[in-house]
CSV table of C-alpha atoms in Angstrom, one decimal:
chain,number,residue,atom,x,y,z
A,1,UNK,CA,-13.8,37.4,19.1
A,2,UNK,CA,-11.4,40.2,18.2
A,3,UNK,CA,-12.1,42.2,15.1
A,4,UNK,CA,-9.8,41.6,12.1
A,5,UNK,CA,-6.6,43.8,12.1
A,6,UNK,CA,-6.7,44.0,15.9
A,7,UNK,CA,-4.3,42.2,18.2
A,8,UNK,CA,-5.2,41.4,21.8
A,9,UNK,CA,-2.5,42.8,24.1
A,10,UNK,CA,-1.8,40.9,27.2
A,11,UNK,CA,-2.8,42.6,30.4
A,12,UNK,CA,0.6,42.6,31.9
A,13,UNK,CA,2.1,44.2,28.8
A,14,UNK,CA,-0.7,46.8,28.8
A,15,UNK,CA,0.0,47.7,32.4
A,16,UNK,CA,3.7,48.0,31.6
A,17,UNK,CA,3.0,50.4,28.8
A,18,UNK,CA,0.8,52.5,31.0
A,19,UNK,CA,3.5,52.8,33.6
A,20,UNK,CA,2.0,50.4,36.1
A,21,UNK,CA,3.4,47.2,37.5
A,22,UNK,CA,1.5,43.9,37.8
A,23,UNK,CA,0.0,45.0,41.2
A,24,UNK,CA,-1.4,48.2,39.8
A,25,UNK,CA,1.1,50.5,41.4
A,26,UNK,CA,1.1,54.1,40.4
A,27,UNK,CA,3.3,55.5,37.6
A,28,UNK,CA,7.0,55.6,38.5
A,29,UNK,CA,8.4,59.0,37.4
A,30,UNK,CA,11.6,58.6,35.2
A,31,UNK,CA,14.7,60.0,36.8
A,32,UNK,CA,16.0,63.2,35.2
A,33,UNK,CA,19.6,62.6,33.9
A,34,UNK,CA,22.3,64.6,35.7
A,35,UNK,CA,24.3,67.2,33.8
A,36,UNK,CA,28.0,67.0,33.5
A,37,UNK,CA,28.5,69.7,36.1
A,38,UNK,CA,26.2,67.9,38.6
A,39,UNK,CA,28.0,64.7,38.1
A,40,UNK,CA,31.3,66.4,38.7
A,41,UNK,CA,30.0,68.1,41.8
A,42,UNK,CA,28.8,64.8,43.1
A,43,UNK,CA,32.2,63.2,42.5
A,44,UNK,CA,34.0,66.0,44.3
A,45,UNK,CA,31.6,65.8,47.3
A,46,UNK,CA,32.2,62.0,47.5
A,47,UNK,CA,35.9,62.5,47.4
A,48,UNK,CA,35.8,65.1,50.1
A,49,UNK,CA,33.6,62.9,52.3
A,50,UNK,CA,36.0,60.0,51.8
A,51,UNK,CA,39.0,62.2,52.6
A,52,UNK,CA,37.3,63.6,55.7
A,53,UNK,CA,36.6,60.1,56.9
A,54,UNK,CA,40.3,59.2,56.5
A,55,UNK,CA,41.5,62.4,58.1
A,56,UNK,CA,43.1,63.7,54.9
A,57,UNK,CA,43.0,67.1,53.2
A,58,UNK,CA,41.9,67.2,49.6
A,59,UNK,CA,43.5,69.8,47.3
A,60,UNK,CA,41.1,72.4,46.0
A,61,UNK,CA,40.0,71.7,42.4
A,62,UNK,CA,38.2,74.2,40.3
A,63,UNK,CA,34.7,72.9,39.6
A,64,UNK,CA,33.8,75.4,36.9
A,65,UNK,CA,35.2,75.1,33.4
A,66,UNK,CA,34.8,77.4,30.5
A,67,UNK,CA,31.6,76.6,28.6
A,68,UNK,CA,32.3,74.6,25.5
A,69,UNK,CA,36.1,75.0,25.7
A,70,UNK,CA,38.9,73.0,27.2
A,71,UNK,CA,39.9,73.9,30.7
A,72,UNK,CA,43.6,74.9,31.0
A,73,UNK,CA,45.4,73.2,33.9
A,74,UNK,CA,42.7,70.7,35.0
A,75,UNK,CA,45.1,69.0,37.4
A,76,UNK,CA,44.6,69.8,41.1
A,77,UNK,CA,48.1,71.0,41.5
A,78,UNK,CA,47.9,73.4,38.7
A,79,UNK,CA,44.6,74.8,39.9
A,80,UNK,CA,45.9,75.3,43.4
A,81,UNK,CA,49.1,77.0,42.1
A,82,UNK,CA,47.4,79.4,39.7
A,83,UNK,CA,44.4,80.2,41.8
A,84,UNK,CA,41.1,81.4,40.4
A,85,UNK,CA,41.1,83.2,37.1
A,86,UNK,CA,38.3,85.1,35.5
A,87,UNK,CA,36.7,83.1,32.8
A,88,UNK,CA,35.7,84.6,29.5
A,89,UNK,CA,32.1,85.7,29.7
A,90,UNK,CA,31.1,84.9,26.1
A,91,UNK,CA,32.6,83.1,23.1
A,92,UNK,CA,31.8,82.3,19.5
A,93,UNK,CA,30.6,78.7,19.1
A,94,UNK,CA,32.8,78.3,16.1
A,95,UNK,CA,35.9,78.6,18.3
A,96,UNK,CA,34.5,77.1,21.5
A,97,UNK,CA,36.9,74.1,21.1
A,98,UNK,CA,39.9,76.3,21.6
A,99,UNK,CA,41.4,77.2,25.0
A,100,UNK,CA,39.4,80.3,26.0
A,101,UNK,CA,41.4,83.3,27.1
A,102,UNK,CA,41.4,83.8,30.8
A,103,UNK,CA,43.0,86.8,32.6
A,104,UNK,CA,42.9,87.5,36.2
A,105,UNK,CA,43.0,91.0,37.6
A,106,UNK,CA,46.4,90.3,39.2
A,107,UNK,CA,48.0,87.1,38.0
A,108,UNK,CA,51.2,87.6,40.0
A,109,UNK,CA,49.2,87.8,43.2
A,110,UNK,CA,46.9,84.9,42.4
A,111,UNK,CA,49.8,82.5,41.9
A,112,UNK,CA,51.1,81.0,45.1
A,113,UNK,CA,54.4,79.2,45.6
A,114,UNK,CA,53.9,75.5,46.0
A,115,UNK,CA,56.3,72.6,46.3
A,116,UNK,CA,54.9,71.1,43.2
A,117,UNK,CA,55.8,73.9,40.8
A,118,UNK,CA,59.5,74.7,40.4
A,119,UNK,CA,60.3,78.4,40.9
A,120,UNK,CA,61.8,78.7,37.4
A,121,UNK,CA,58.6,77.4,35.9
A,122,UNK,CA,56.6,79.9,38.1
A,123,UNK,CA,58.6,82.8,36.7
A,124,UNK,CA,58.4,81.5,33.1
A,125,UNK,CA,54.6,81.1,33.4
A,126,UNK,CA,54.2,84.7,34.6
A,127,UNK,CA,56.3,85.9,31.7
A,128,UNK,CA,54.2,83.9,29.2
A,129,UNK,CA,51.0,85.2,30.7
A,130,UNK,CA,51.9,88.9,30.8
A,131,UNK,CA,53.6,88.9,27.4
A,132,UNK,CA,57.1,89.5,28.6
A,133,UNK,CA,58.3,86.6,26.4
A,134,UNK,CA,56.8,86.5,22.9
A,135,UNK,CA,57.8,84.8,19.7
A,136,UNK,CA,58.0,81.0,19.1
A,137,UNK,CA,61.8,80.9,19.3
A,138,UNK,CA,62.1,83.0,22.5
A,139,UNK,CA,59.3,80.9,24.2
A,140,UNK,CA,60.9,77.6,23.2
A,141,UNK,CA,64.4,78.7,24.4
A,142,UNK,CA,63.0,80.0,27.7
A,143,UNK,CA,61.1,76.7,28.2
A,144,UNK,CA,64.2,74.5,27.7
A,145,UNK,CA,66.2,76.7,30.1
A,146,UNK,CA,63.5,76.4,32.8
A,147,UNK,CA,63.3,72.6,32.3
A,148,UNK,CA,67.1,72.5,32.6
A,149,UNK,CA,66.8,74.1,36.1
A,150,UNK,CA,64.1,71.6,37.0
A,151,UNK,CA,66.4,68.7,36.0
A,152,UNK,CA,69.4,70.1,37.9
A,153,UNK,CA,67.3,70.4,41.1
A,154,UNK,CA,65.5,67.0,40.7
A,155,UNK,CA,66.1,64.2,43.1
A,156,UNK,CA,64.9,60.7,42.5
A,157,UNK,CA,62.5,59.5,45.2
A,158,UNK,CA,63.2,56.2,47.0
A,159,UNK,CA,62.2,53.0,45.2
A,160,UNK,CA,61.7,54.9,41.9
A,161,UNK,CA,63.8,55.4,38.8
A,162,UNK,CA,64.7,58.7,37.1
A,163,UNK,CA,63.7,57.6,33.6
A,164,UNK,CA,60.1,57.0,34.8
A,165,UNK,CA,59.5,59.5,37.6
A,166,UNK,CA,61.1,62.5,36.0
A,167,UNK,CA,58.6,62.5,33.1
A,168,UNK,CA,55.7,62.2,35.5
A,169,UNK,CA,57.1,65.1,37.6
A,170,UNK,CA,57.3,67.3,34.4
A,171,UNK,CA,53.7,66.8,33.5
A,172,UNK,CA,52.2,69.2,36.1
A,173,UNK,CA,54.8,71.8,35.1
A,174,UNK,CA,53.8,71.6,31.4
A,175,UNK,CA,50.1,71.8,32.4
A,176,UNK,CA,50.9,74.9,34.5
A,177,UNK,CA,52.6,76.6,31.5
A,178,UNK,CA,49.7,75.6,29.2
A,179,UNK,CA,47.3,77.4,31.5
A,180,UNK,CA,49.4,80.5,31.4
A,181,UNK,CA,49.5,80.3,27.6
A,182,UNK,CA,48.9,77.5,25.2
A,183,UNK,CA,52.0,75.6,24.1
A,184,UNK,CA,53.2,76.3,20.5
A,185,UNK,CA,54.0,73.5,18.1
A,186,UNK,CA,57.8,74.1,18.3
A,187,UNK,CA,57.6,74.0,22.1
A,188,UNK,CA,55.7,70.7,21.9
A,189,UNK,CA,58.4,69.3,19.7
A,190,UNK,CA,61.1,70.5,22.2
A,191,UNK,CA,59.2,68.8,25.1
A,192,UNK,CA,59.0,65.5,23.1
A,193,UNK,CA,62.7,65.8,22.4
A,194,UNK,CA,63.4,65.9,26.1
A,195,UNK,CA,61.0,63.1,26.9
A,196,UNK,CA,62.7,60.9,24.3
A,197,UNK,CA,66.1,61.4,25.9
A,198,UNK,CA,64.6,60.8,29.4
A,199,UNK,CA,63.7,57.3,28.3
A,200,UNK,CA,67.3,56.7,27.4
A,201,UNK,CA,68.6,57.2,30.9
A,202,UNK,CA,67.5,53.9,32.3
A,203,UNK,CA,71.0,52.4,32.6
A,204,UNK,CA,72.6,55.6,34.0
A,205,UNK,CA,73.0,56.8,37.5
A,206,UNK,CA,71.2,59.9,38.7
A,207,UNK,CA,74.3,62.1,38.3
A,208,UNK,CA,75.1,60.8,34.9
A,209,UNK,CA,71.4,61.0,33.8
A,210,UNK,CA,71.0,64.6,34.8
A,211,UNK,CA,74.3,65.6,33.2
A,212,UNK,CA,73.2,63.7,30.0
A,213,UNK,CA,69.8,65.5,29.9
A,214,UNK,CA,71.3,69.0,30.4
A,215,UNK,CA,73.8,68.2,27.7
A,216,UNK,CA,71.0,67.2,25.3
A,217,UNK,CA,69.1,70.4,26.1
A,218,UNK,CA,72.2,72.5,25.3
A,219,UNK,CA,72.7,70.5,22.1
A,220,UNK,CA,69.1,71.1,21.0
A,221,UNK,CA,69.3,74.9,21.6
A,222,UNK,CA,72.7,75.2,19.9
A,223,UNK,CA,71.9,73.0,16.9
A,224,UNK,CA,68.2,73.3,16.3
A,225,UNK,CA,67.7,76.9,17.3
A,226,UNK,CA,70.8,79.1,17.3
A,227,UNK,CA,72.9,77.4,14.6
A,228,UNK,CA,69.7,77.0,12.5
A,229,UNK,CA,69.0,80.7,12.7
A,230,UNK,CA,72.5,81.5,11.5
A,231,UNK,CA,72.2,79.1,8.5
A,232,UNK,CA,68.8,80.6,7.6
A,233,UNK,CA,70.2,84.1,7.8
A,234,UNK,CA,73.1,83.3,5.5
A,235,UNK,CA,70.7,81.6,3.0
A,236,UNK,CA,68.3,84.5,3.1
A,237,UNK,CA,71.0,87.1,2.7
A,238,UNK,CA,72.2,85.4,-0.5
A,239,UNK,CA,68.7,86.0,-2.0
A,240,UNK,CA,68.8,89.7,-1.4
A,241,UNK,CA,70.4,91.8,-4.2
A,242,UNK,CA,71.4,95.5,-4.6
A,243,UNK,CA,68.3,97.6,-5.3
A,244,UNK,CA,65.8,95.1,-3.8
A,245,UNK,CA,62.8,96.3,-1.8
A,246,UNK,CA,62.2,93.6,0.8
A,247,UNK,CA,58.8,93.5,2.6
A,248,UNK,CA,58.3,91.8,5.9
A,249,UNK,CA,55.4,91.6,8.3
A,250,UNK,CA,55.4,92.4,12.1
A,251,UNK,CA,58.5,91.2,13.9
A,252,UNK,CA,60.3,87.9,13.3
A,253,UNK,CA,63.7,87.3,15.0
A,254,UNK,CA,65.0,85.1,12.2
A,255,UNK,CA,63.9,87.5,9.4
A,256,UNK,CA,65.7,90.3,11.3
A,257,UNK,CA,68.8,88.2,11.2
A,258,UNK,CA,68.4,87.7,7.5
A,259,UNK,CA,68.1,91.4,6.8
A,260,UNK,CA,71.1,92.2,9.2
A,261,UNK,CA,73.3,89.6,7.4
A,262,UNK,CA,72.5,91.1,4.0
A,263,UNK,CA,73.2,94.6,5.3
A,264,UNK,CA,76.5,93.6,6.8
A,265,UNK,CA,77.5,92.2,3.4
A,266,UNK,CA,77.3,95.8,2.1
A,267,UNK,CA,74.1,95.3,0.0
A,268,UNK,CA,72.0,98.3,-0.8
A,269,UNK,CA,68.3,97.6,-0.3
A,270,UNK,CA,65.2,99.0,1.3
A,271,UNK,CA,62.9,97.3,3.8
A,272,UNK,CA,59.2,97.8,4.1
A,273,UNK,CA,57.8,96.9,7.5
A,274,UNK,CA,54.1,96.1,7.5
A,275,UNK,CA,52.4,96.3,10.9
A,276,UNK,CA,48.9,95.7,12.3
A,277,UNK,CA,47.0,95.9,15.5
A,278,UNK,CA,46.6,94.8,18.2
A,279,UNK,CA,50.2,94.3,19.2
A,280,UNK,CA,52.0,96.4,16.6
A,281,UNK,CA,55.1,94.2,16.7
A,282,UNK,CA,56.4,95.9,13.6
A,283,UNK,CA,57.4,98.9,15.7
A,284,UNK,CA,60.1,96.8,17.4
A,285,UNK,CA,61.3,95.5,14.1
A,286,UNK,CA,61.4,99.0,12.7
A,287,UNK,CA,63.4,100.4,15.6
A,288,UNK,CA,66.0,97.6,15.4
A,289,UNK,CA,66.5,98.0,11.7
A,290,UNK,CA,66.7,101.8,11.8
A,291,UNK,CA,69.2,101.7,14.7
A,292,UNK,CA,71.7,99.8,12.6
A,293,UNK,CA,71.3,102.3,9.7
A,294,UNK,CA,69.0,100.4,7.4
A,295,UNK,CA,66.6,102.3,5.1
A,296,UNK,CA,63.1,101.5,6.0
A,297,UNK,CA,59.4,102.3,5.2
A,298,UNK,CA,56.7,101.7,7.8
A,299,UNK,CA,53.1,101.1,6.6
A,300,UNK,CA,49.9,99.9,8.2
A,301,UNK,CA,48.3,96.6,7.2
A,302,UNK,CA,45.6,98.2,5.1
A,303,UNK,CA,48.3,99.8,2.8
A,304,UNK,CA,49.8,96.4,1.7
A,305,UNK,CA,48.1,96.5,-1.7
A,306,UNK,CA,49.4,100.0,-2.3
A,307,UNK,CA,53.0,99.4,-1.3
A,308,UNK,CA,53.3,95.9,-2.9
A,309,UNK,CA,53.9,97.4,-6.4
A,310,UNK,CA,57.3,98.7,-5.1
A,311,UNK,CA,58.3,95.3,-3.5
A,312,UNK,CA,60.6,92.8,-5.1
A,313,UNK,CA,60.8,90.1,-2.4
A,314,UNK,CA,58.8,89.1,0.7
A,315,UNK,CA,60.4,87.5,3.8
A,316,UNK,CA,58.0,86.1,6.4
A,317,UNK,CA,58.5,84.3,9.8
A,318,UNK,CA,56.6,81.3,10.9
A,319,UNK,CA,55.4,79.7,14.1
A,320,UNK,CA,55.1,76.3,12.5
A,321,UNK,CA,55.1,74.5,9.2
A,322,UNK,CA,52.6,71.7,8.7
A,323,UNK,CA,52.9,68.5,6.8
A,324,UNK,CA,50.7,69.8,3.9
A,325,UNK,CA,53.0,72.7,3.4
A,326,UNK,CA,50.7,75.3,5.1
A,327,UNK,CA,52.4,78.0,7.3
A,328,UNK,CA,51.1,78.9,10.7
A,329,UNK,CA,52.2,82.4,11.7
A,330,UNK,CA,50.9,85.5,13.4
A,331,UNK,CA,47.5,86.8,12.3
A,332,UNK,CA,47.8,88.8,9.1
A,333,UNK,CA,50.6,86.8,7.4
A,334,UNK,CA,48.3,85.0,5.0
A,335,UNK,CA,47.0,88.3,3.7
A,336,UNK,CA,50.5,89.5,3.0
A,337,UNK,CA,51.5,86.3,1.2
A,338,UNK,CA,48.3,86.3,-0.9
A,339,UNK,CA,48.8,89.9,-2.0
A,340,UNK,CA,52.4,89.2,-2.9
A,341,UNK,CA,51.4,86.0,-4.8
A,342,UNK,CA,48.9,88.1,-6.8
A,343,UNK,CA,51.8,90.2,-8.2
A,344,UNK,CA,54.0,87.1,-8.8
A,345,UNK,CA,56.5,88.1,-6.1
A,346,UNK,CA,58.6,85.4,-4.4
A,347,UNK,CA,57.4,84.7,-0.8
A,348,UNK,CA,60.2,83.2,1.3
A,349,UNK,CA,59.3,81.8,4.7
A,350,UNK,CA,62.0,81.4,7.4
A,351,UNK,CA,61.3,78.4,9.6
A,352,UNK,CA,63.6,76.1,11.7
A,353,UNK,CA,63.0,72.4,11.3
A,354,UNK,CA,62.1,71.9,14.9
A,355,UNK,CA,58.9,73.8,14.2
A,356,UNK,CA,57.8,71.2,11.5
A,357,UNK,CA,54.7,69.3,12.4
A,358,UNK,CA,53.1,66.1,10.9
A,359,UNK,CA,49.7,67.7,11.4
A,360,UNK,CA,47.8,68.7,8.3
A,361,UNK,CA,45.4,71.7,8.4
A,362,UNK,CA,43.3,73.6,5.9
A,363,UNK,CA,42.1,76.6,7.9
A,364,UNK,CA,42.8,78.6,11.0
A,365,UNK,CA,39.8,77.3,13.0
A,366,UNK,CA,40.6,73.8,14.1
A,367,UNK,CA,43.9,74.9,15.7
A,368,UNK,CA,44.6,78.4,16.9
A,369,UNK,CA,45.1,80.5,20.1
A,370,UNK,CA,42.7,83.1,21.4
A,371,UNK,CA,44.3,86.4,22.6
A,372,UNK,CA,43.0,89.1,24.9
A,373,UNK,CA,39.8,90.5,23.4
A,374,UNK,CA,40.3,93.8,25.1
A,375,UNK,CA,43.4,94.4,23.0
A,376,UNK,CA,41.2,94.9,19.9
A,377,UNK,CA,39.1,97.7,21.4
A,378,UNK,CA,40.0,101.2,22.5
A,379,UNK,CA,40.3,101.7,26.3
A,380,UNK,CA,38.1,104.0,28.2
A,381,UNK,CA,39.6,107.5,28.3
A,382,UNK,CA,41.6,107.2,25.1
A,383,UNK,CA,41.7,110.2,22.7
A,384,UNK,CA,38.6,110.5,20.6
A,385,UNK,CA,38.2,111.8,17.1
A,386,UNK,CA,35.4,112.7,14.7
A,387,UNK,CA,35.5,109.2,13.3
A,388,UNK,CA,35.5,107.7,16.8
A,389,UNK,CA,33.8,109.9,19.3
A,390,UNK,CA,34.2,109.5,23.0
A,391,UNK,CA,30.7,108.0,23.4
A,392,UNK,CA,31.6,105.1,21.1
A,393,UNK,CA,34.9,104.5,22.9
A,394,UNK,CA,33.2,104.4,26.3
A,395,UNK,CA,30.5,102.0,25.0
A,396,UNK,CA,32.7,99.4,23.3
A,397,UNK,CA,35.3,99.6,26.1
A,398,UNK,CA,32.8,97.9,28.4
A,399,UNK,CA,32.2,95.0,26.0
A,400,UNK,CA,32.1,92.5,28.9
A,401,UNK,CA,28.8,94.0,30.0
A,402,UNK,CA,27.3,93.8,26.5
A,403,UNK,CA,25.4,90.5,26.0
A,404,UNK,CA,25.2,90.9,22.3
A,405,UNK,CA,28.8,91.8,21.7
A,406,UNK,CA,31.5,89.1,21.2
A,407,UNK,CA,35.1,90.1,20.5
A,408,UNK,CA,37.4,87.6,18.7
A,409,UNK,CA,41.1,88.0,18.8
A,410,UNK,CA,42.9,85.2,16.9
A,411,UNK,CA,46.6,84.9,17.4
A,412,UNK,CA,47.5,82.9,14.3
A,413,UNK,CA,46.4,82.4,10.7
A,414,UNK,CA,47.2,79.8,8.1
A,415,UNK,CA,48.9,80.5,4.8
A,416,UNK,CA,48.1,77.8,2.1
A,417,UNK,CA,50.9,76.1,0.3
A,418,UNK,CA,50.2,77.7,-3.1
A,419,UNK,CA,51.2,81.2,-1.7
A,420,UNK,CA,54.6,80.1,-0.5
A,421,UNK,CA,57.5,80.1,-3.0
A,422,UNK,CA,60.2,78.4,-0.8
A,423,UNK,CA,61.1,77.7,2.8
A,424,UNK,CA,64.5,78.7,4.3
A,425,UNK,CA,65.5,76.1,6.9
A,426,UNK,CA,68.6,74.7,8.6
A,427,UNK,CA,68.6,71.9,6.0
A,428,UNK,CA,68.6,74.2,3.1
A,429,UNK,CA,66.1,76.1,0.9
A,430,UNK,CA,63.3,73.6,0.2
A,431,UNK,CA,59.8,73.8,-1.3
A,432,UNK,CA,57.0,73.5,1.2
A,433,UNK,CA,56.1,70.1,-0.3
A,434,UNK,CA,59.3,68.7,1.2
A,435,UNK,CA,58.1,69.0,4.8
A,436,UNK,CA,57.0,65.3,5.1
A,437,UNK,CA,60.5,64.3,3.8
A,438,UNK,CA,62.2,66.3,6.5
A,439,UNK,CA,59.9,64.9,9.2
A,440,UNK,CA,60.5,61.4,8.0
A,441,UNK,CA,64.3,61.8,8.3
A,442,UNK,CA,64.1,63.3,11.8
A,443,UNK,CA,61.6,60.7,12.9
A,444,UNK,CA,64.2,58.1,12.3
A,445,UNK,CA,66.1,59.5,15.3
A,446,UNK,CA,63.4,60.8,17.6
A,447,UNK,CA,59.6,61.6,17.5
A,448,UNK,CA,58.7,65.1,16.3
A,449,UNK,CA,55.0,65.0,16.7
A,450,UNK,CA,53.3,67.4,19.1
A,451,UNK,CA,51.8,65.8,22.2
């Protein structure tokens, strides 16, 4: 008789708990779960064995991906076109979800010419990667011109239709460009614009469809970019008066057009150009303004609080404008806007409507771009000083070999809506709260969300 409170366990259940079967077999060791890398390697080995049995040649696919981050160009055609690139050695966990910066020793030599990547896209990717084309407008315009060349050289395969096959053919090209440098929000909207019009070519012949798409690209560039910049320049110039001291940060093409338009109207004002490391883009802005005869003052970023007491207006560029009114722009813009707001100065942001996005964001962490970490540190052999001796320069220059040193170079920051007075756009001067209204109107014609 079993004691009270005890339950008699059947023998077969007891054996099962002990790891034995009914016949008294020895314990069966549990299989160790495979890691994601091991599963991926097994899949690649199986595919290679299957291809070898069929007498086919499998394209080389990179089996290593940046730890924690997304891999740029995961398609096989993109990997074979770009070749191997050095992966970032270390990263901060807070930004591990972003595309990690990768830079090969010689990107131009590592990229091979393949039939899958159009030569115009090859050239554009190289320029994105080495920084020859910078700025959201310049990158978007160059992208549309490259896609126009792709469309002109496209030939519909047999038994396929252009409205379906062309979009599929463009995907590896976009993936290739993403690996060279992440796509900006305005570029994503331009790509969606083209995809939308590709779907409208179902009833057209190949010649008519290609002519239609090239015409739509020209219409987009003329209306949404070039004409938009001209309208913004005229609106911005009307806000500048004689005796104003206008402050701007880094180098923005549309802000430069605003200042040039006001100067051509004969207005007497002074421009303060604020600049910061690592790219020092303000030097280019300063050179262009001084060349046309404009009175300018050039200050470093840490002097913003000192120079702001002389400023009357602030004009800033933007990479994107989000649905909650926040501004995505080059790193450092938020600090300038906050400092101007603390002195009750008007902060005017110049942004074309094709850069509007239905995404809402509260910080610079969930969406950003990581730049080259080496740009933040002095290079070995640079001139030393008492504040920065040669030993320190040599030590930090080799940060890649320092396991305890992580270098973070964020490309963009986010300016909250409360620090923006108004937005100068191609539909007029609007408050940042009107971004959803503009998006709703444009979405009636075509989708503007970033893919």
